[in-house]
Coordinates of N, CA, C and O in Angstrom, one line a residue:
M1 N 3.6 -5.1 -9.5 CA 3.9 -3.7 -9.7 C 3.6 -2.9 -8.4 O 4.2 -1.9 -8.1
S2 N 2.5 -3.3 -7.7 CA 2.2 -2.6 -6.5 C 3.3 -2.6 -5.5 O 3.6 -1.6 -4.8
G3 N 3.9 -3.8 -5.3 CA 5.0 -4.0 -4.4 C 6.2 -3.1 -4.8 O 6.9 -2.5 -3.9
L4 N 6.5 -3.0 -6.1 CA 7.6 -2.2 -6.5 C 7.3 -0.7 -6.3 O 8.2 0.0 -5.9
A5 N 6.0 -0.3 -6.5 CA 5.6 1.0 -6.2 C 5.8 1.3 -4.7 O 6.3 2.4 -4.3
S6 N 5.4 0.4 -3.9 CA 5.5 0.6 -2.4 C 7.0 0.7 -2.0 O 7.3 1.6 -1.2
G7 N 7.8 0.0 -2.7 CA 9.2 0.1 -2.4 C 9.8 1.4 -2.6 O 10.8 1.9 -2.0
M8 N 9.2 2.2 -3.6 CA 9.7 3.5 -3.9 C 9.5 4.5 -2.7 O 10.2 5.5 -2.6
S9 N 8.5 4.2 -1.8 CA 8.2 5.1 -0.7 C 8.4 4.6 0.7 O 8.6 5.4 1.6
I10 N 8.4 3.3 0.9 CA 8.4 2.7 2.2 C 9.6 3.2 3.1 O 9.4 3.5 4.2
R11 N 10.7 3.3 2.4 CA 11.9 3.8 3.2 C 11.9 5.3 3.5 O 12.7 5.7 4.3
Y12 N 11.0 6.0 2.9 CA 11.0 7.5 3.0 C 9.9 8.0 4.0 O 9.9 9.2 4.3
F13 N 9.1 7.1 4.5 CA 8.1 7.5 5.5 C 8.7 8.0 6.8 O 8.3 9.0 7.3
P14 N 9.7 7.3 7.4 CA 10.3 7.8 8.6 C 10.9 9.2 8.4 O 10.8 10.1 9.2
I15 N 11.6 9.4 7.2 CA 12.1 10.7 6.9 C 11.0 11.8 6.8 O 11.1 12.9 7.3
F16 N 9.9 11.4 6.1 CA 8.8 12.3 6.0 C 8.3 12.7 7.4 O 8.0 13.9 7.6
F17 N 8.1 11.7 8.3 CA 7.6 12.0 9.6 C 8.5 12.9 10.4 O 8.1 13.8 11.1
L18 N 9.8 12.6 10.3 CA 10.8 13.3 11.1 C 11.1 14.7 10.6 O 11.0 15.7 11.4
E19 N 11.3 14.8 9.3 CA 11.7 16.1 8.7 C 10.5 17.0 8.3 O 10.5 18.1 8.6
N20 N 9.5 16.4 7.7 CA 8.4 17.2 7.2 C 7.4 17.5 8.3 O 6.9 18.6 8.4
L21 N 7.0 16.5 9.0 CA 6.0 16.7 10.1 C 6.6 17.1 11.4 O 5.9 17.4 12.3
Q22 N 8.0 17.0 11.5 CA 8.7 17.3 12.7 C 8.3 16.5 13.9 O 8.2 17.0 15.1
L23 N 8.0 15.2 13.7 CA 7.6 14.3 14.8 C 8.9 13.9 15.5 O 10.0 13.8 14.9
T24 N 8.7 13.5 16.7 CA 9.9 12.9 17.5 C 10.1 11.5 17.1 O 9.1 10.8 16.6
P25 N 11.3 10.9 17.3 CA 11.5 9.5 16.9 C 10.5 8.6 17.7 O 10.0 7.6 17.1
R26 N 10.2 8.9 18.9 CA 9.2 8.1 19.7 C 7.8 8.1 19.1 O 7.2 7.1 19.0
T27 N 7.4 9.3 18.6 CA 6.1 9.4 18.0 C 6.1 8.7 16.7 O 5.1 8.0 16.3
V28 N 7.2 8.7 15.9 CA 7.2 8.0 14.6 C 7.1 6.5 14.9 O 6.3 5.8 14.2
Q29 N 7.7 6.0 15.9 CA 7.6 4.6 16.2 C 6.2 4.2 16.7 O 5.7 3.1 16.4
A30 N 5.6 5.1 17.4 CA 4.2 4.9 17.8 C 3.3 4.8 16.6 O 2.3 4.0 16.6
V31 N 3.5 5.7 15.6 CA 2.7 5.6 14.4 C 2.9 4.3 13.7 O 1.9 3.6 13.3
F32 N 4.1 3.8 13.6 CA 4.4 2.4 13.0 C 3.7 1.3 13.8 O 3.2 0.3 13.3
L33 N 3.7 1.4 15.1 CA 3.1 0.4 16.0 C 1.6 0.5 15.7 O 1.0 -0.6 15.6
C34 N 1.0 1.6 15.7 CA -0.5 1.7 15.4 C -0.8 1.2 14.0 O -1.8 0.5 13.8
T35 N 0.1 1.4 13.0 CA 0.0 0.8 11.7 C -0.1 -0.7 11.7 O -0.9 -1.3 11.1
T36 N 0.9 -1.3 12.5 CA 0.9 -2.8 12.5 C -0.4 -3.3 13.2 O -0.9 -4.3 12.7
I37 N -0.8 -2.7 14.2 CA -2.0 -3.2 14.9 C -3.2 -3.0 14.0 O -4.1 -3.9 13.9
T38 N -3.3 -1.9 13.3 CA -4.4 -1.6 12.4 C -4.4 -2.6 11.2 O -5.5 -3.0 10.8
M39 N -3.2 -2.9 10.7 CA -3.1 -3.9 9.6 C -3.7 -5.2 10.0 O -4.3 -5.9 9.2
A40 N -3.4 -5.6 11.2 CA -3.9 -6.9 11.7 C -5.4 -6.9 11.7 O -6.1 -7.9 11.2
G41 N -6.0 -5.9 12.3 CA -7.4 -5.8 12.3 C -8.0 -5.7 10.9 O -9.1 -6.3 10.6
M42 N -7.4 -4.9 10.0 CA -7.9 -4.7 8.7 C -7.8 -6.0 7.9 O -8.6 -6.3 7.1
G43 N -6.8 -6.8 8.2 CA -6.6 -8.1 7.5 C -7.8 -9.0 7.8 O -8.4 -9.7 7.0
L44 N -8.2 -9.0 9.1 CA -9.4 -9.8 9.5 C -10.7 -9.3 8.8 O -11.5 -10.0 8.4
L45 N -10.8 -7.9 8.7 CA -11.9 -7.3 8.1 C -12.0 -7.7 6.6 O -13.1 -8.0 6.1
T46 N -10.9 -7.7 5.9 CA -10.9 -8.0 4.5 C -11.3 -9.5 4.3 O -12.0 -9.8 3.3
Q47 N -10.9 -10.3 5.2 CA -11.3 -11.8 5.1 C -12.8 -11.9 5.2 O -13.4 -12.6 4.4
K48 N -13.4 -11.2 6.2 CA -14.9 -11.2 6.3 C -15.6 -10.6 5.2 O -16.6 -11.2 4.6
I49 N -15.1 -9.5 4.7 CA -15.8 -8.8 3.6 C -15.6 -9.7 2.3 O -16.5 -9.8 1.5
G50 N -14.4 -10.2 2.2 CA -14.1 -11.1 1.0 C -15.0 -12.3 0.9 O -15.3 -12.7 -0.2
S51 N -15.4 -12.8 2.0 CA -16.2 -14.0 2.0 C -17.6 -13.7 1.5 O -18.4 -14.5 1.0
K52 N -18.0 -12.4 1.7 CA -19.4 -12.0 1.3 C -19.4 -11.3 -0.1 O -20.2 -11.6 -0.9
L53 N -18.5 -10.4 -0.3 CA -18.4 -9.6 -1.5 C -17.6 -10.3 -2.6 O -17.9 -10.1 -3.8
G54 N -16.6 -11.1 -2.2 CA -15.8 -11.7 -3.2 C -14.3 -11.3 -2.9 O -14.1 -10.2 -2.5
R55 N -13.4 -12.2 -3.2 CA -12.0 -12.0 -2.9 C -11.4 -10.8 -3.8 O -10.8 -9.9 -3.2
L56 N -11.6 -10.9 -5.1 CA -11.1 -9.9 -5.9 C -11.8 -8.6 -5.8 O -11.2 -7.5 -5.9
Q57 N -13.1 -8.7 -5.6 CA -13.9 -7.5 -5.4 C -13.4 -6.7 -4.2 O -13.3 -5.5 -4.3
T58 N -13.2 -7.4 -3.1 CA -12.6 -6.8 -1.9 C -11.2 -6.2 -2.1 O -10.9 -5.1 -1.7
T59 N -10.4 -7.0 -2.8 CA -9.1 -6.5 -3.1 C -9.1 -5.2 -3.9 O -8.4 -4.3 -3.6
I60 N -9.9 -5.2 -5.0 CA -10.0 -4.0 -5.8 C -10.5 -2.8 -4.9 O -9.9 -1.7 -5.0
L61 N -11.5 -3.0 -4.2 CA -12.1 -2.0 -3.3 C -11.0 -1.4 -2.3 O -10.8 -0.2 -2.2
F62 N -10.3 -2.3 -1.6 CA -9.4 -1.9 -0.6 C -8.1 -1.3 -1.2 O -7.6 -0.3 -0.7
R63 N -7.7 -1.8 -2.3 CA -6.5 -1.2 -3.0 C -6.7 0.2 -3.5 O -5.9 1.1 -3.4
Y64 N -7.9 0.3 -4.2 CA -8.2 1.7 -4.7 C -8.4 2.6 -3.5 O -7.9 3.8 -3.6
T65 N -9.0 2.2 -2.5 CA -9.2 3.0 -1.3 C -7.9 3.4 -0.7 O -7.6 4.5 -0.3
G66 N -6.9 2.4 -0.6 CA -5.6 2.7 -0.1 C -4.9 3.7 -0.9 O -4.2 4.7 -0.3
A67 N -5.0 3.6 -2.2 CA -4.3 4.6 -3.1 C -4.9 6.0 -2.9 O -4.2 7.0 -2.8
L68 N -6.2 6.1 -2.8 CA -6.9 7.3 -2.6 C -6.5 7.9 -1.2 O -6.4 9.2 -1.1
L69 N -6.4 7.1 -0.2 CA -6.0 7.6 1.1 C -4.6 8.1 1.1 O -4.2 9.1 1.8
F70 N -3.7 7.5 0.3 CA -2.3 8.0 0.1 C -2.3 9.4 -0.5 O -1.7 10.3 0.0
V71 N -3.1 9.5 -1.6 CA -3.2 10.9 -2.2 C -3.8 11.9 -1.2 O -3.3 13.0 -1.1
S72 N -4.8 11.5 -0.5 CA -5.4 12.4 0.5 C -4.4 12.7 1.6 O -4.3 13.9 2.0
M73 N -3.5 11.8 2.0 CA -2.5 12.1 3.0 C -1.6 13.1 2.6 O -1.3 14.1 3.3
V74 N -1.0 13.0 1.3 CA 0.0 13.9 0.8 C -0.7 15.3 0.6 O -0.1 16.3 0.9
A75 N -1.9 15.3 0.0 CA -2.5 16.5 -0.3 C -2.9 17.3 1.0 O -2.7 18.5 1.1
F76 N -3.3 16.6 2.0 CA -3.6 17.2 3.2 C -2.4 17.8 3.9 O -2.4 18.9 4.4
Y77 N -1.3 17.0 3.8 CA 0.0 17.5 4.3 C 0.4 18.8 3.6 O 0.8 19.8 4.2
Q78 N 0.3 18.8 2.2 CA 0.7 20.0 1.5 C -0.1 21.2 1.8 O 0.4 22.3 1.8
Y79 N -1.4 21.1 2.1 CA -2.3 22.2 2.4 C -2.6 22.5 3.8 O -2.9 23.6 4.2
H80 N -2.5 21.5 4.7 CA -2.8 21.7 6.1 C -1.9 21.0 7.1 O -2.1 21.0 8.3
G81 N -0.9 20.3 6.6 CA -0.1 19.4 7.4 C 0.6 20.1 8.6 O 0.8 19.5 9.6
D82 N 1.1 21.3 8.4 CA 1.7 22.0 9.5 C 0.8 22.2 10.7 O 1.2 22.1 11.9
A83 N -0.4 22.4 10.4 CA -1.4 22.6 11.5 C -1.9 21.3 12.1 O -2.3 21.3 13.3
H84 N -1.9 20.2 11.3 CA -2.6 19.0 11.8 C -1.7 17.7 11.4 O -2.2 16.9 10.7
P85 N -0.5 17.6 12.0 CA 0.3 16.4 11.6 C -0.4 15.1 12.1 O -0.2 14.0 11.6
F86 N -1.3 15.2 13.2 CA -2.0 14.0 13.7 C -2.9 13.4 12.6 O -2.9 12.2 12.4
L87 N -3.6 14.3 11.9 CA -4.5 13.8 10.8 C -3.7 13.1 9.7 O -4.1 12.1 9.1
V88 N -2.5 13.7 9.4 CA -1.6 13.1 8.3 C -1.2 11.7 8.8 O -1.3 10.7 8.0
C89 N -0.9 11.5 10.1 CA -0.5 10.2 10.6 C -1.7 9.3 10.6 O -1.5 8.1 10.3
V90 N -2.9 9.7 10.9 CA -4.1 8.9 10.8 C -4.3 8.4 9.4 O -4.6 7.2 9.2
L91 N -4.2 9.3 8.5 CA -4.4 8.9 7.1 C -3.3 7.9 6.6 O -3.6 7.0 5.9
F92 N -2.1 8.1 7.1 CA -1.0 7.1 6.8 C -1.3 5.7 7.4 O -1.2 4.7 6.7
V93 N -1.8 5.7 8.6 CA -2.1 4.4 9.3 C -3.3 3.7 8.5 O -3.2 2.5 8.1
L94 N -4.3 4.5 8.1 CA -5.4 3.9 7.4 C -5.0 3.4 6.0 O -5.4 2.4 5.5
R95 N -4.2 4.3 5.3 CA -3.7 3.9 4.0 C -2.9 2.7 4.0 O -3.0 1.8 3.2
S96 N -1.9 2.6 5.0 CA -1.1 1.4 5.0 C -1.9 0.1 5.4 O -1.6 -0.9 4.7
A97 N -2.8 0.2 6.3 CA -3.6 -0.9 6.7 C -4.5 -1.4 5.6 O -4.6 -2.6 5.3
T98 N -5.1 -0.4 4.9 CA -6.0 -0.7 3.8 C -5.2 -1.4 2.6 O -5.7 -2.4 2.1
M99 N -4.1 -0.7 2.2 CA -3.4 -1.2 1.1 C -2.8 -2.6 1.3 O -2.7 -3.4 0.4
N100 N -2.3 -2.9 2.6 CA -1.6 -4.1 2.9 C -2.5 -5.2 3.4 O -2.1 -6.3 3.6
S101 N -3.8 -5.0 3.5 CA -4.7 -6.0 4.1 C -5.2 -7.0 3.2 O -5.8 -8.0 3.6
T102 N -4.9 -6.9 1.9 CA -5.5 -7.8 0.9 C -4.5 -8.9 0.5 O -4.9 -9.7 -0.4
S103 N -3.3 -9.0 1.1 CA -2.3 -10.0 0.6 C -2.8 -11.4 0.8 O -2.6 -12.2 -0.1
A104 N -3.6 -11.7 1.8 CA -4.1 -13.1 2.0 C -5.1 -13.4 0.9 O -5.2 -14.5 0.4
L105 N -5.9 -12.4 0.5 CA -6.9 -12.6 -0.5 C -6.3 -12.9 -1.9 O -6.6 -13.8 -2.6
T106 N -5.3 -12.0 -2.2 CA -4.6 -12.2 -3.5 C -3.8 -13.5 -3.5 O -3.8 -14.2 -4.6
R107 N -3.2 -13.9 -2.4 CA -2.5 -15.1 -2.4 C -3.4 -16.3 -2.5 O -3.1 -17.3 -3.2
S108 N -4.6 -16.2 -1.9 CA -5.6 -17.3 -2.1 C -6.1 -17.4 -3.5 O -6.2 -18.5 -4.0
V109 N -6.3 -16.3 -4.2 CA -6.7 -16.4 -5.6 C -5.5 -17.0 -6.5 O -5.8 -17.8 -7.3
L110 N -4.3 -16.6 -6.2 CA -3.2 -17.1 -6.9 C -3.1 -18.6 -6.7 O -2.9 -19.4 -7.7
M111 N -3.2 -19.1 -5.5 CA -3.0 -20.5 -5.2 C -4.2 -21.3 -5.8 O -4.0 -22.5 -6.2
D112 N -5.3 -20.7 -5.9 CA -6.5 -21.4 -6.5 C -6.2 -21.6 -8.0 O -6.6 -22.6 -8.6
A113 N -5.5 -20.7 -8.6 CA -5.2 -20.7 -10.1 C -4.0 -21.5 -10.5 O -3.9 -21.9 -11.6
V114 N -3.1 -21.8 -9.5 CA -1.9 -22.5 -9.8 C -2.0 -24.0 -9.5 O -2.5 -24.3 -8.4
P115 N -1.6 -24.9 -10.4 CA -1.6 -26.3 -10.0 C -0.8 -26.6 -8.8 O 0.2 -25.9 -8.6
K116 N -1.2 -27.6 -8.0 CA -0.5 -27.9 -6.7 C 1.0 -28.1 -6.9 O 1.8 -27.6 -6.1
G117 N 1.4 -28.7 -8.0 CA 2.8 -29.0 -8.2 C 3.6 -27.8 -8.5 O 4.9 -27.8 -8.4
E118 N 3.0 -26.7 -8.8 CA 3.7 -25.4 -9.2 C 3.6 -24.4 -8.1 O 4.2 -23.3 -8.3
R119 N 3.0 -24.6 -7.0 CA 2.8 -23.6 -6.0 C 4.1 -23.1 -5.3 O 4.2 -21.9 -5.1
A120 N 5.0 -24.0 -5.1 CA 6.3 -23.6 -4.5 C 7.0 -22.6 -5.4 O 7.6 -21.7 -4.9
K121 N 7.0 -22.9 -6.7 CA 7.6 -22.0 -7.7 C 7.0 -20.6 -7.6 O 7.7 -19.6 -7.6
W122 N 5.7 -20.6 -7.6 CA 5.0 -19.3 -7.5 C 5.3 -18.6 -6.2 O 5.4 -17.3 -6.1
S123 N 5.3 -19.3 -5.1 CA 5.7 -18.7 -3.8 C 7.1 -18.1 -3.8 O 7.3 -17.1 -3.2
A124 N 8.0 -18.8 -4.5 CA 9.4 -18.3 -4.6 C 9.4 -17.0 -5.4 O 10.3 -16.2 -5.1
M125 N 8.5 -16.8 -6.3 CA 8.5 -15.6 -7.0 C 8.3 -14.4 -6.1 O 8.7 -13.3 -6.4
E126 N 7.7 -14.6 -4.9 CA 7.5 -13.5 -4.0 C 8.8 -13.0 -3.5 O 9.0 -11.8 -3.2
S127 N 9.9 -13.9 -3.5 CA 11.2 -13.4 -3.1 C 11.7 -12.4 -4.1 O 12.4 -11.5 -3.8
V128 N 11.5 -12.7 -5.4 CA 11.9 -11.8 -6.4 C 11.2 -10.4 -6.3 O 11.9 -9.4 -6.4
N129 N 10.0 -10.4 -5.9 CA 9.3 -9.2 -5.6 C 9.9 -8.4 -4.5 O 10.1 -7.2 -4.6
M130 N 10.3 -9.1 -3.5 CA 11.0 -8.4 -2.3 C 12.3 -7.9 -2.7 O 12.7 -6.8 -2.3
F131 N 13.0 -8.6 -3.6 CA 14.3 -8.1 -4.1 C 14.1 -6.8 -4.9 O 14.9 -5.9 -4.9
G132 N 13.0 -6.8 -5.6 CA 12.7 -5.6 -6.4 C 12.5 -4.3 -5.6 O 12.7 -3.2 -6.0
W133 N 12.1 -4.5 -4.3 CA 12.0 -3.4 -3.4 C 13.3 -2.6 -3.3 O 13.2 -1.4 -3.2
A134 N 14.4 -3.3 -3.2 CA 15.7 -2.6 -3.1 C 15.9 -1.6 -4.3 O 16.3 -0.5 -4.1
G135 N 15.7 -2.1 -5.5 CA 15.8 -1.3 -6.7 C 14.8 -0.2 -6.7 O 15.2 1.0 -7.1
S136 N 13.6 -0.5 -6.3 CA 12.6 0.6 -6.4 C 12.8 1.6 -5.3 O 12.5 2.8 -5.5
A137 N 13.5 1.2 -4.2 CA 13.8 2.2 -3.1 C 14.9 3.2 -3.7 O 14.9 4.4 -3.4
A138 N 15.8 2.6 -4.5 CA 16.8 3.5 -5.1 C 16.2 4.5 -6.0 O 16.5 5.7 -6.1
L139 N 15.2 4.0 -6.8 CA 14.4 4.9 -7.7 C 13.7 5.9 -6.9 O 13.7 7.1 -7.3
G140 N 13.1 5.5 -5.8 CA 12.4 6.5 -4.9 C 13.4 7.5 -4.4 O 13.0 8.7 -4.3
G141 N 14.6 7.2 -4.1 CA 15.6 8.1 -3.6 C 15.9 9.1 -4.7 O 16.1 10.3 -4.5
Y142 N 16.1 8.6 -6.0 CA 16.3 9.5 -7.1 C 15.1 10.5 -7.3 O 15.4 11.7 -7.5
L143 N 13.9 10.0 -7.2 CA 12.7 10.9 -7.3 C 12.7 11.9 -6.2 O 12.3 13.1 -6.5
V144 N 13.0 11.5 -5.0 CA 13.0 12.5 -3.9 C 14.0 13.6 -4.1 O 13.7 14.7 -3.9
D145 N 15.2 13.2 -4.5 CA 16.2 14.2 -4.8 C 15.8 15.1 -6.0 O 16.1 16.3 -6.0
W146 N 15.1 14.5 -7.0 CA 14.8 15.2 -8.2 C 13.6 16.2 -8.0 O 13.7 17.4 -8.3
K147 N 12.5 15.6 -7.4 CA 11.2 16.4 -7.4 C 10.7 16.5 -6.0 O 9.7 17.2 -5.8
G148 N 11.3 15.8 -5.0 CA 10.8 16.0 -3.6 C 10.0 14.7 -3.2 O 9.5 13.9 -4.0
I149 N 9.8 14.7 -1.9 CA 9.2 13.5 -1.3 C 7.7 13.4 -1.6 O 7.2 12.3 -1.8
E150 N 7.0 14.5 -1.7 CA 5.6 14.5 -2.1 C 5.4 14.0 -3.5 O 4.5 13.2 -3.7
F151 N 6.3 14.4 -4.4 CA 6.2 13.8 -5.8 C 6.3 12.3 -5.8 O 5.6 11.6 -6.5
N152 N 7.3 11.8 -5.0 CA 7.5 10.4 -4.9 C 6.3 9.7 -4.4 O 5.9 8.6 -4.9
F153 N 5.7 10.3 -3.4 CA 4.5 9.7 -2.8 C 3.3 9.7 -3.8 O 2.6 8.7 -3.9
Y154 N 3.1 10.8 -4.5 CA 2.0 10.9 -5.5 C 2.2 9.8 -6.6 O 1.3 9.1 -7.0
L155 N 3.5 9.7 -7.0 CA 3.8 8.7 -8.1 C 3.5 7.3 -7.6 O 3.0 6.5 -8.3
T156 N 3.9 7.0 -6.4 CA 3.7 5.7 -5.8 C 2.2 5.4 -5.7 O 1.7 4.3 -6.1
A157 N 1.4 6.4 -5.3 CA -0.1 6.2 -5.2 C -0.7 5.9 -6.6 O -1.5 5.0 -6.8
A158 N -0.2 6.7 -7.6 CA -0.7 6.5 -9.0 C -0.3 5.1 -9.5 O -1.2 4.4 -10.1
L159 N 0.9 4.6 -9.2 CA 1.3 3.3 -9.6 C 0.5 2.2 -8.9 O 0.2 1.2 -9.5
Q160 N 0.2 2.4 -7.6 CA -0.6 1.5 -6.9 C -2.0 1.4 -7.4 O -2.6 0.3 -7.5
F161 N -2.5 2.5 -7.8 CA -3.9 2.6 -8.4 C -3.9 1.8 -9.8 O -4.7 1.0 -10.0
V162 N -2.9 2.1 -10.6 CA -2.8 1.4 -11.9 C -2.5 -0.1 -11.7 O -3.1 -0.9 -12.5
S163 N -1.7 -0.5 -10.8 CA -1.4 -1.9 -10.6 C -2.6 -2.7 -10.1 O -2.6 -3.9 -10.2
T164 N -3.7 -2.0 -9.7 CA -4.9 -2.7 -9.3 C -5.8 -3.1 -10.5 O -6.5 -4.0 -10.5
T165 N -5.6 -2.3 -11.5 CA -6.5 -2.4 -12.7 C -6.5 -3.9 -13.3 O -7.6 -4.3 -13.7
P166 N -5.4 -4.6 -13.4 CA -5.4 -5.9 -14.0 C -6.4 -6.9 -13.3 O -6.9 -7.8 -13.9
F167 N -6.7 -6.6 -12.0 CA -7.7 -7.5 -11.3 C -9.0 -7.5 -12.0 O -9.8 -8.5 -12.0
W168 N -9.4 -6.4 -12.7 CA -10.7 -6.3 -13.4 C -10.7 -7.3 -14.5 O -11.8 -7.8 -14.8
F169 N -9.6 -7.6 -15.1 CA -9.6 -8.5 -16.3 C -9.8 -10.0 -15.9 O -10.2 -10.8 -16.7
I170 N -9.6 -10.3 -14.6 CA -9.8 -11.7 -14.2 C -10.9 -11.9 -13.2 O -11.2 -12.9 -12.7
L171 N -11.6 -10.8 -13.0 CA -12.7 -10.8 -12.1 C -13.8 -11.9 -12.3 O -14.2 -12.6 -11.4
G172 N -14.2 -12.1 -13.6 CA -15.2 -13.1 -13.9 C -14.7 -14.5 -13.9 O -15.4 -15.5 -13.9
K173 N -13.4 -14.7 -13.8 CA -12.7 -16.0 -13.9 C -12.4 -16.6 -12.5 O -11.9 -17.7 -12.4
V174 N -12.6 -15.8 -11.5 CA -12.3 -16.2 -10.1 C -13.5 -16.4 -9.3 O -14.4 -15.5 -9.3
S175 N -13.6 -17.4 -8.6 CA -14.8 -17.6 -7.7 C -14.8 -16.6 -6.6 O -13.7 -16.2 -6.1
R176 N -16.0 -16.2 -6.2 CA -16.1 -15.2 -5.1 C -15.7 -15.7 -3.8 O -15.2 -15.0 -2.9
K177 N -15.9 -17.0 -3.6 CA -15.5 -17.6 -2.3 C -14.3 -18.4 -2.4 O -13.8 -18.9 -3.4
E178 N -13.7 -18.7 -1.2 CA -12.4 -19.4 -1.1 C -12.8 -20.9 -1.2 O -13.8 -21.4 -0.9

């Protein structure tokens, strides 16, 4: 569900940066470059924290933090964004890196839980998730037209927060270490 929620917003970030924050195309691309670099570093950080704190514990912490950073980004934009688009961009970079840094941990937990003979089937399910992005992007477009881009972003953050909750139910069933 987190991936589907992300699909509702991912296509609208460039529009948000260009139209709402009035950034130049060059600056928007610089923000995305910073996001990619920060995601790589954050991925390494989650691996280190996950080995000490636990894989699911780290996933829960980082995903909730990412959702809160998303809400903070939108709220800051609504109240102060015209004066400080740089801070909105920093919050976006941190939100994106934090939210996306846990994929290796969740994949590790999934592969531990799935018998070796069925791992290819479960890996193929990720393709279905990616296909769902197209549909959720269309839903995001509808929401942007209906209530605005900020509403779409808030709803995405809420869905990302809710989609993290099921990890609590398997927390005691998953080993802390890989």
